[in-house]
PDB file of C-alpha atoms in Angstrom:
ATOM      1  CA  MET A   1      70.405 -56.346 -88.029  1.00 72.00           C
ATOM      2  CA  ALA A   2      68.611 -54.273 -85.398  1.00 83.00           C
ATOM      3  CA  LYS A   3      66.895 -56.187 -82.652  1.00 94.00           C
ATOM      4  CA  LYS A   4      63.122 -56.107 -82.481  1.00 98.00           C
ATOM      5  CA  VAL A   5      61.627 -53.939 -79.765  1.00 98.00           C
ATOM      6  CA  VAL A   6      58.981 -54.981 -77.241  1.00 98.00           C
ATOM      7  CA  ILE A   7      57.249 -52.557 -74.894  1.00 98.00           C
ATOM      8  CA  VAL A   8      55.721 -54.167 -71.809  1.00 98.00           C
ATOM      9  CA  SER A   9      53.601 -52.000 -69.536  1.00 97.00           C
ATOM     10  CA  GLY A  10      52.870 -52.829 -65.910  1.00 94.00           C
ATOM     11  CA  VAL A  11      56.246 -54.482 -65.293  1.00 95.00           C
ATOM     12  CA  SER A  12      56.094 -53.891 -61.549  1.00 91.00           C
ATOM     13  CA  GLY A  13      53.119 -56.254 -61.353  1.00 89.00           C
ATOM     14  CA  GLN A  14      52.885 -60.025 -61.525  1.00 89.00           C
ATOM     15  CA  ASP A  15      52.152 -60.502 -65.228  1.00 92.00           C
ATOM     16  CA  GLY A  16      54.367 -57.742 -66.566  1.00 92.00           C
ATOM     17  CA  SER A  17      57.413 -58.910 -64.625  1.00 95.00           C
ATOM     18  CA  HIS A  18      56.907 -62.524 -65.689  1.00 93.00           C
ATOM     19  CA  MET A  19      56.543 -61.345 -69.286  1.00 97.00           C
ATOM     20  CA  VAL A  20      59.896 -59.585 -69.065  1.00 97.00           C
ATOM     21  CA  ASP A  21      61.532 -62.776 -67.792  1.00 96.00           C
ATOM     22  CA  TYR A  22      59.878 -64.794 -70.553  1.00 97.00           C
ATOM     23  CA  LEU A  23      61.015 -62.450 -73.330  1.00 98.00           C
ATOM     24  CA  LEU A  24      64.594 -62.245 -72.084  1.00 98.00           C
ATOM     25  CA  LYS A  25      64.768 -66.033 -71.901  1.00 97.00           C
ATOM     26  CA  ASN A  26      63.008 -66.916 -75.159  1.00 98.00           C
ATOM     27  CA  THR A  27      63.847 -64.080 -77.564  1.00 98.00           C
ATOM     28  CA  ASP A  28      66.740 -61.801 -78.429  1.00 98.00           C
ATOM     29  CA  HIS A  29      64.516 -58.702 -78.526  1.00 98.00           C
ATOM     30  CA  MET A  30      65.088 -55.422 -76.726  1.00 98.00           C
ATOM     31  CA  VAL A  31      62.544 -55.149 -73.906  1.00 98.00           C
ATOM     32  CA  TYR A  32      61.378 -51.814 -72.530  1.00 98.00           C
ATOM     33  CA  GLY A  33      59.474 -52.030 -69.279  1.00 97.00           C
ATOM     34  CA  CYS A  34      57.002 -49.282 -68.456  1.00 96.00           C
ATOM     35  CA  ALA A  35      56.339 -48.175 -64.904  1.00 90.00           C
ATOM     36  CA  ARG A  36      54.816 -45.075 -63.360  1.00 84.00           C
ATOM     37  CA  ARG A  37      57.197 -42.687 -61.679  1.00 80.00           C
ATOM     38  CA  LEU A  38      56.494 -42.886 -57.925  1.00 70.00           C
ATOM     39  CA  SER A  39      58.031 -41.079 -54.978  1.00 54.00           C
ATOM     40  CA  VAL A  40      58.511 -44.490 -53.361  1.00 64.00           C
ATOM     41  CA  LYS A  41      59.420 -47.095 -55.973  1.00 73.00           C
ATOM     42  CA  ASN A  42      57.731 -50.475 -55.979  1.00 74.00           C
ATOM     43  CA  HIS A  43      60.016 -52.485 -58.241  1.00 81.00           C
ATOM     44  CA  ASN A  44      60.394 -55.634 -56.157  1.00 86.00           C
ATOM     45  CA  ASN A  45      59.213 -57.884 -58.986  1.00 87.00           C
ATOM     46  CA  ILE A  46      61.881 -56.676 -61.413  1.00 90.00           C
ATOM     47  CA  GLU A  47      64.830 -56.038 -59.099  1.00 91.00           C
ATOM     48  CA  HIS A  48      66.310 -59.371 -60.157  1.00 94.00           C
ATOM     49  CA  VAL A  49      66.448 -58.395 -63.852  1.00 95.00           C
ATOM     50  CA  LYS A  50      70.058 -57.693 -64.794  1.00 93.00           C
ATOM     51  CA  ASN A  51      70.235 -57.745 -68.575  1.00 96.00           C
ATOM     52  CA  ASP A  52      71.472 -55.235 -71.119  1.00 96.00           C
ATOM     53  CA  ARG A  53      68.441 -56.034 -73.264  1.00 98.00           C
ATOM     54  CA  PHE A  54      66.064 -54.656 -70.615  1.00 98.00           C
ATOM     55  CA  LYS A  55      65.496 -50.984 -69.942  1.00 97.00           C
ATOM     56  CA  LEU A  56      63.005 -49.472 -67.501  1.00 96.00           C
ATOM     57  CA  ILE A  57      61.246 -46.320 -68.697  1.00 96.00           C
ATOM     58  CA  ASP A  58      58.905 -43.854 -66.990  1.00 93.00           C
ATOM     59  CA  PHE A  59      55.429 -44.236 -68.426  1.00 95.00           C
ATOM     60  CA  ASP A  60      51.938 -43.138 -67.410  1.00 94.00           C
ATOM     61  CA  LEU A  61      48.864 -44.699 -68.984  1.00 93.00           C
ATOM     62  CA  THR A  62      46.737 -41.693 -68.102  1.00 94.00           C
ATOM     63  CA  ASP A  63      49.005 -39.294 -70.022  1.00 96.00           C
ATOM     64  CA  SER A  64      48.542 -39.519 -73.796  1.00 97.00           C
ATOM     65  CA  HIS A  65      51.748 -37.517 -74.314  1.00 97.00           C
ATOM     66  CA  SER A  66      53.694 -40.179 -72.415  1.00 96.00           C
ATOM     67  CA  ILE A  67      52.165 -42.870 -74.626  1.00 98.00           C
ATOM     68  CA  ASP A  68      52.836 -40.976 -77.873  1.00 98.00           C
ATOM     69  CA  ASN A  69      56.406 -40.235 -76.876  1.00 97.00           C
ATOM     70  CA  ALA A  70      57.213 -43.868 -76.031  1.00 97.00           C
ATOM     71  CA  ILE A  71      55.783 -45.234 -79.272  1.00 98.00           C
ATOM     72  CA  LYS A  72      57.310 -42.518 -81.483  1.00 98.00           C
ATOM     73  CA  THR A  73      60.733 -42.842 -79.851  1.00 98.00           C
ATOM     74  CA  LEU A  74      60.981 -46.628 -79.551  1.00 98.00           C
ATOM     75  CA  ASN A  75      59.037 -47.611 -82.712  1.00 98.00           C
ATOM     76  CA  PRO A  76      58.073 -50.950 -81.147  1.00 98.00           C
ATOM     77  CA  ASP A  77      57.400 -54.200 -82.960  1.00 98.00           C
ATOM     78  CA  TYR A  78      55.235 -55.359 -80.054  1.00 98.00           C
ATOM     79  CA  PHE A  79      53.312 -53.592 -77.303  1.00 98.00           C
ATOM     80  CA  ILE A  80      52.056 -55.778 -74.454  1.00 98.00           C
ATOM     81  CA  ASN A  81      49.742 -53.896 -72.117  1.00 98.00           C
ATOM     82  CA  PHE A  82      49.481 -55.429 -68.655  1.00 96.00           C
ATOM     83  CA  ALA A  83      49.080 -52.112 -66.844  1.00 95.00           C
ATOM     84  CA  ALA A  84      45.650 -51.497 -65.359  1.00 93.00           C
ATOM     85  CA  GLN A  85      43.606 -50.574 -62.331  1.00 93.00           C
ATOM     86  CA  SER A  86      43.040 -54.243 -61.651  1.00 85.00           C
ATOM     87  CA  PHE A  87      41.231 -54.359 -58.307  1.00 84.00           C
ATOM     88  CA  VAL A  88      37.554 -55.089 -58.871  1.00 88.00           C
ATOM     89  CA  GLY A  89      36.480 -53.806 -55.466  1.00 86.00           C
ATOM     90  CA  SER A  90      38.416 -50.566 -55.854  1.00 91.00           C
ATOM     91  CA  SER A  91      36.744 -49.898 -59.184  1.00 95.00           C
ATOM     92  CA  TRP A  92      33.571 -49.013 -57.277  1.00 95.00           C
ATOM     93  CA  ASN A  93      35.488 -46.385 -55.298  1.00 96.00           C
ATOM     94  CA  PHE A  94      37.382 -45.053 -58.331  1.00 96.00           C
ATOM     95  CA  PRO A  95      35.140 -45.717 -61.338  1.00 97.00           C
ATOM     96  CA  LYS A  96      36.398 -42.848 -63.485  1.00 97.00           C
ATOM     97  CA  GLN A  97      40.066 -43.578 -62.801  1.00 96.00           C
ATOM     98  CA  THR A  98      39.415 -47.236 -63.582  1.00 98.00           C
ATOM     99  CA  PHE A  99      37.829 -46.410 -66.927  1.00 97.00           C
ATOM    100  CA  GLU A 100      40.515 -43.902 -67.878  1.00 97.00           C
ATOM    101  CA  THR A 101      43.297 -46.356 -67.025  1.00 97.00           C
ATOM    102  CA  ASN A 102      41.732 -49.484 -68.502  1.00 98.00           C
ATOM    103  CA  ALA A 103      39.849 -48.138 -71.524  1.00 98.00           C
ATOM    104  CA  THR A 104      40.755 -44.553 -72.459  1.00 98.00           C
ATOM    105  CA  ALA A 105      44.452 -45.402 -72.196  1.00 98.00           C
ATOM    106  CA  VAL A 106      43.962 -48.320 -74.566  1.00 98.00           C
ATOM    107  CA  LEU A 107      42.377 -45.932 -77.046  1.00 98.00           C
ATOM    108  CA  ASP A 108      45.427 -43.651 -76.718  1.00 98.00           C
ATOM    109  CA  ILE A 109      47.811 -46.578 -77.281  1.00 98.00           C
ATOM    110  CA  LEU A 110      45.911 -47.769 -80.336  1.00 98.00           C
ATOM    111  CA  GLU A 111      45.814 -44.277 -81.794  1.00 98.00           C
ATOM    112  CA  ALA A 112      49.550 -43.817 -81.223  1.00 98.00           C
ATOM    113  CA  ILE A 113      50.280 -47.171 -82.861  1.00 98.00           C
ATOM    114  CA  ARG A 114      48.072 -46.238 -85.814  1.00 98.00           C
ATOM    115  CA  GLN A 115      49.895 -42.967 -86.314  1.00 98.00           C
ATOM    116  CA  PHE A 116      53.503 -43.814 -85.492  1.00 98.00           C
ATOM    117  CA  ALA A 117      54.016 -47.623 -85.628  1.00 98.00           C
ATOM    118  CA  PRO A 118      51.246 -49.366 -87.620  1.00 98.00           C
ATOM    119  CA  HIS A 119      53.428 -52.472 -87.939  1.00 98.00           C
ATOM    120  CA  CYS A 120      53.373 -52.916 -84.137  1.00 98.00           C
ATOM    121  CA  ARG A 121      51.481 -55.928 -82.786  1.00 98.00           C
ATOM    122  CA  PHE A 122      49.383 -54.959 -79.773  1.00 98.00           C
ATOM    123  CA  TYR A 123      48.141 -57.167 -76.956  1.00 98.00           C
ATOM    124  CA  ASN A 124      45.778 -55.938 -74.270  1.00 98.00           C
ATOM    125  CA  ALA A 125      45.027 -57.938 -71.148  1.00 97.00           C
ATOM    126  CA  GLY A 126      41.347 -58.735 -70.828  1.00 96.00           C
ATOM    127  CA  THR A 127      39.585 -60.467 -67.956  1.00 94.00           C
ATOM    128  CA  SER A 128      36.910 -63.005 -67.119  1.00 92.00           C
ATOM    129  CA  GLU A 129      35.146 -60.097 -65.373  1.00 94.00           C
ATOM    130  CA  GLU A 130      33.967 -59.015 -68.830  1.00 97.00           C
ATOM    131  CA  PHE A 131      31.558 -61.962 -68.754  1.00 96.00           C
ATOM    132  CA  GLY A 132      30.184 -60.860 -65.390  1.00 94.00           C
ATOM    133  CA  ASN A 133      26.733 -62.354 -64.855  1.00 92.00           C
ATOM    134  CA  VAL A 134      27.465 -65.541 -66.755  1.00 93.00           C
ATOM    135  CA  GLN A 135      24.826 -67.388 -68.747  1.00 96.00           C
ATOM    136  CA  TYR A 136      26.695 -70.687 -69.058  1.00 95.00           C
ATOM    137  CA  SER A 137      29.935 -72.382 -68.053  1.00 90.00           C
ATOM    138  CA  PRO A 138      32.570 -72.729 -69.241  1.00 90.00           C
ATOM    139  CA  GLN A 139      32.430 -69.423 -71.101  1.00 92.00           C
ATOM    140  CA  ASP A 140      33.677 -69.165 -74.685  1.00 93.00           C
ATOM    141  CA  GLU A 141      34.073 -66.467 -77.337  1.00 92.00           C
ATOM    142  CA  LYS A 142      30.346 -66.535 -78.080  1.00 95.00           C
ATOM    143  CA  HIS A 143      29.340 -65.646 -74.518  1.00 97.00           C
ATOM    144  CA  PRO A 144      27.960 -62.088 -74.312  1.00 97.00           C
ATOM    145  CA  LEU A 145      29.803 -59.448 -72.326  1.00 97.00           C
ATOM    146  CA  ARG A 146      27.792 -58.818 -69.161  1.00 97.00           C
ATOM    147  CA  PRO A 147      30.119 -57.005 -66.719  1.00 97.00           C
ATOM    148  CA  ARG A 148      28.938 -56.356 -63.182  1.00 96.00           C
ATOM    149  CA  SER A 149      31.528 -53.834 -61.996  1.00 97.00           C
ATOM    150  CA  PRO A 150      33.197 -50.688 -63.311  1.00 97.00           C
ATOM    151  CA  TYR A 151      36.345 -52.793 -63.718  1.00 97.00           C
ATOM    152  CA  GLY A 152      34.581 -55.362 -65.889  1.00 97.00           C
ATOM    153  CA  ALA A 153      32.879 -52.616 -67.880  1.00 98.00           C
ATOM    154  CA  SER A 154      36.195 -50.850 -68.521  1.00 98.00           C
ATOM    155  CA  LYS A 155      37.758 -54.043 -69.845  1.00 98.00           C
ATOM    156  CA  ALA A 156      34.704 -54.762 -72.007  1.00 98.00           C
ATOM    157  CA  ALA A 157      35.026 -51.247 -73.445  1.00 98.00           C
ATOM    158  CA  SER A 158      38.712 -51.788 -74.228  1.00 98.00           C
ATOM    159  CA  ARG A 159      37.835 -55.053 -76.000  1.00 98.00           C
ATOM    160  CA  HIS A 160      35.476 -53.199 -78.317  1.00 98.00           C
ATOM    161  CA  LEU A 161      38.090 -50.506 -78.975  1.00 98.00           C
ATOM    162  CA  VAL A 162      40.682 -53.148 -79.880  1.00 98.00           C
ATOM    163  CA  LYS A 163      38.192 -54.771 -82.266  1.00 98.00           C
ATOM    164  CA  VAL A 164      37.300 -51.451 -83.903  1.00 98.00           C
ATOM    165  CA  TYR A 165      40.932 -50.503 -84.523  1.00 98.00           C
ATOM    166  CA  ARG A 166      41.794 -53.982 -85.780  1.00 98.00           C
ATOM    167  CA  GLU A 167      38.946 -54.013 -88.268  1.00 98.00           C
ATOM    168  CA  SER A 168      39.064 -50.331 -89.254  1.00 98.00           C
ATOM    169  CA  TYR A 169      42.814 -49.865 -89.651  1.00 98.00           C
ATOM    170  CA  GLY A 170      44.106 -53.390 -90.183  1.00 97.00           C
ATOM    171  CA  LEU A 171      46.228 -53.329 -87.010  1.00 98.00           C
ATOM    172  CA  TYR A 172      47.402 -56.529 -85.390  1.00 98.00           C
ATOM    173  CA  ALA A 173      45.522 -55.753 -82.184  1.00 98.00           C
ATOM    174  CA  ILE A 174      44.112 -58.398 -79.858  1.00 98.00           C
ATOM    175  CA  GLN A 175      42.732 -58.744 -76.344  1.00 98.00           C
ATOM    176  CA  GLY A 176      42.907 -62.006 -74.437  1.00 95.00           C
ATOM    177  CA  TRP A 177      40.562 -63.169 -71.712  1.00 92.00           C
ATOM    178  CA  LEU A 178      42.833 -63.816 -68.758  1.00 87.00           C
ATOM    179  CA  PHE A 179      40.972 -65.902 -66.218  1.00 83.00           C
ATOM    180  CA  ASN A 180      42.346 -66.156 -62.692  1.00 75.00           C
ATOM    181  CA  HIS A 181      46.053 -66.945 -62.649  1.00 63.00           C
ATOM    182  CA  GLU A 182      48.503 -66.937 -59.818  1.00 69.00           C
ATOM    183  CA  GLY A 183      52.206 -66.927 -59.137  1.00 70.00           C
ATOM    184  CA  THR A 184      54.847 -66.114 -56.558  1.00 70.00           C
ATOM    185  CA  ARG A 185      54.616 -62.390 -57.359  1.00 61.00           C
ATOM    186  CA  ARG A 186      50.907 -61.904 -56.748  1.00 65.00           C
ATOM    187  CA  GLY A 187      50.085 -58.831 -54.681  1.00 62.00           C
ATOM    188  CA  GLU A 188      48.730 -59.246 -51.165  1.00 61.00           C
ATOM    189  CA  GLU A 189      45.495 -57.439 -52.072  1.00 67.00           C
ATOM    190  CA  PHE A 190      44.371 -60.390 -54.214  1.00 64.00           C
ATOM    191  CA  VAL A 191      42.286 -63.144 -52.681  1.00 68.00           C
ATOM    192  CA  THR A 192      44.875 -65.935 -52.904  1.00 75.00           C
ATOM    193  CA  ARG A 193      47.572 -63.964 -51.097  1.00 72.00           C
ATOM    194  CA  LYS A 194      44.968 -62.605 -48.695  1.00 76.00           C
ATOM    195  CA  ILE A 195      44.011 -66.157 -47.734  1.00 80.00           C
ATOM    196  CA  THR A 196      47.517 -67.604 -47.550  1.00 83.00           C
ATOM    197  CA  LYS A 197      48.807 -64.640 -45.562  1.00 80.00           C
ATOM    198  CA  GLY A 198      45.803 -64.895 -43.225  1.00 84.00           C
ATOM    199  CA  VAL A 199      46.299 -68.642 -42.710  1.00 89.00           C
ATOM    200  CA  SER A 200      49.977 -68.043 -41.909  1.00 89.00           C
ATOM    201  CA  ARG A 201      49.088 -65.299 -39.425  1.00 88.00           C
ATOM    202  CA  ILE A 202      46.500 -67.479 -37.667  1.00 90.00           C
ATOM    203  CA  TYR A 203      48.893 -70.441 -37.571  1.00 90.00           C
ATOM    204  CA  HIS A 204      51.575 -68.366 -35.875  1.00 89.00           C
ATOM    205  CA  ASP A 205      49.040 -66.915 -33.417  1.00 88.00           C
ATOM    206  CA  ILE A 206      47.892 -70.388 -32.382  1.00 91.00           C
ATOM    207  CA  THR A 207      51.478 -71.676 -32.231  1.00 92.00           C
ATOM    208  CA  ASN A 208      52.316 -68.842 -29.840  1.00 91.00           C
ATOM    209  CA  GLY A 209      49.278 -69.546 -27.686  1.00 90.00           C
ATOM    210  CA  ASN A 210      47.153 -66.650 -28.923  1.00 89.00           C
ATOM    211  CA  TYR A 211      43.686 -68.044 -29.583  1.00 88.00           C
ATOM    212  CA  ASP A 212      42.041 -64.634 -29.740  1.00 88.00           C
ATOM    213  CA  PHE A 213      43.179 -64.083 -33.324  1.00 88.00           C
ATOM    214  CA  THR A 214      41.503 -61.933 -35.981  1.00 89.00           C
ATOM    215  CA  PRO A 215      39.679 -64.092 -38.551  1.00 90.00           C
ATOM    216  CA  ILE A 216      40.168 -63.777 -42.276  1.00 87.00           C
ATOM    217  CA  GLU A 217      37.561 -61.481 -43.837  1.00 84.00           C
ATOM    218  CA  LEU A 218      36.372 -62.443 -47.322  1.00 79.00           C
ATOM    219  CA  GLY A 219      33.562 -61.387 -49.615  1.00 75.00           C
ATOM    220  CA  ASN A 220      31.328 -63.859 -51.439  1.00 75.00           C
ATOM    221  CA  LEU A 221      32.105 -67.325 -50.079  1.00 77.00           C
ATOM    222  CA  ASP A 222      29.983 -68.934 -52.798  1.00 78.00           C
ATOM    223  CA  ALA A 223      32.129 -67.555 -55.638  1.00 71.00           C
ATOM    224  CA  ARG A 224      33.872 -70.194 -57.750  1.00 69.00           C
ATOM    225  CA  ARG A 225      37.072 -69.577 -59.694  1.00 67.00           C
ATOM    226  CA  ASP A 226      39.601 -71.634 -61.575  1.00 70.00           C
ATOM    227  CA  TRP A 227      43.298 -70.823 -61.343  1.00 75.00           C
ATOM    228  CA  SER A 228      46.127 -71.129 -63.785  1.00 68.00           C
ATOM    229  CA  ASP A 229      49.839 -70.370 -63.605  1.00 74.00           C
ATOM    230  CA  ALA A 230      50.893 -66.807 -64.453  1.00 75.00           C
ATOM    231  CA  GLU A 231      54.071 -67.905 -66.212  1.00 79.00           C
ATOM    232  CA  ASP A 232      52.103 -70.243 -68.475  1.00 84.00           C
ATOM    233  CA  PHE A 233      49.921 -67.313 -69.440  1.00 90.00           C
ATOM    234  CA  CYS A 234      52.962 -65.358 -70.653  1.00 94.00           C
ATOM    235  CA  ASP A 235      53.723 -68.152 -73.092  1.00 95.00           C
ATOM    236  CA  GLY A 236      50.115 -68.023 -74.282  1.00 94.00           C
ATOM    237  CA  VAL A 237      50.212 -64.244 -74.758  1.00 96.00           C
ATOM    238  CA  TRP A 238      53.384 -64.467 -76.835  1.00 98.00           C
ATOM    239  CA  LYS A 239      51.875 -67.204 -79.022  1.00 97.00           C
ATOM    240  CA  MET A 240      48.784 -65.043 -79.591  1.00 96.00           C
ATOM    241  CA  LEU A 241      50.996 -62.187 -80.712  1.00 98.00           C
ATOM    242  CA  ASN A 242      52.904 -64.320 -83.192  1.00 97.00           C
ATOM    243  CA  GLN A 243      50.204 -65.988 -85.229  1.00 95.00           C
ATOM    244  CA  GLU A 244      50.681 -66.221 -88.986  1.00 88.00           C
ATOM    245  CA  LEU A 245      48.586 -63.766 -90.987  1.00 74.00           C
ATOM    246  CA  TYR A 246      46.591 -65.137 -93.904  1.00 58.00           C
TER     247      TYR A 246
END
């Protein structure tokens, strides 16, 4: 019997790489990891993966042909989309790129699944940034979407697209709200790594007698966030994708 096929996009990032590890440990499926072709590879998070059930493929979210080709060729049973322009601050500098990567690409994936693999179960990574200017805490599914950045708006748009394709074509297509979650593979651009790296730098400066150190620069010091574990979230994503249909 042929093994089931899972496509995971964004495998060079924190969530995608953890998802690969989770699938290889907990299933016997074939896992295809998607990553953009770069002149200088950034595959640190998946260099440890040595398994004949994992294959890395070139994939570009902004190229609909790349998406169509992957889904037609691999005929996946699952597509887990963790790829995104995920820096909120950068979304103000690159609003169009952010929307094309986070929303238009989701439309292209859904359309390819509809045409070539309607049995495929699709998961798209959402974000707490969709809630934006919150009306109450903790937020739940009834809270309105009130994004306050191009990033949040792009993810809110993708949520609506997922809903439309689920209800219009009967696809198993879902988007989860991923609140802040951290792990050992978090990029240094994110606030947790920015703080821990800054604390380490200051500690070493003081230890070496340099008291004229550069302080850590942060944005809104009044912001409040909760944090969860990235590996736990992978388990949650997989459970969402494998609910019984009634």
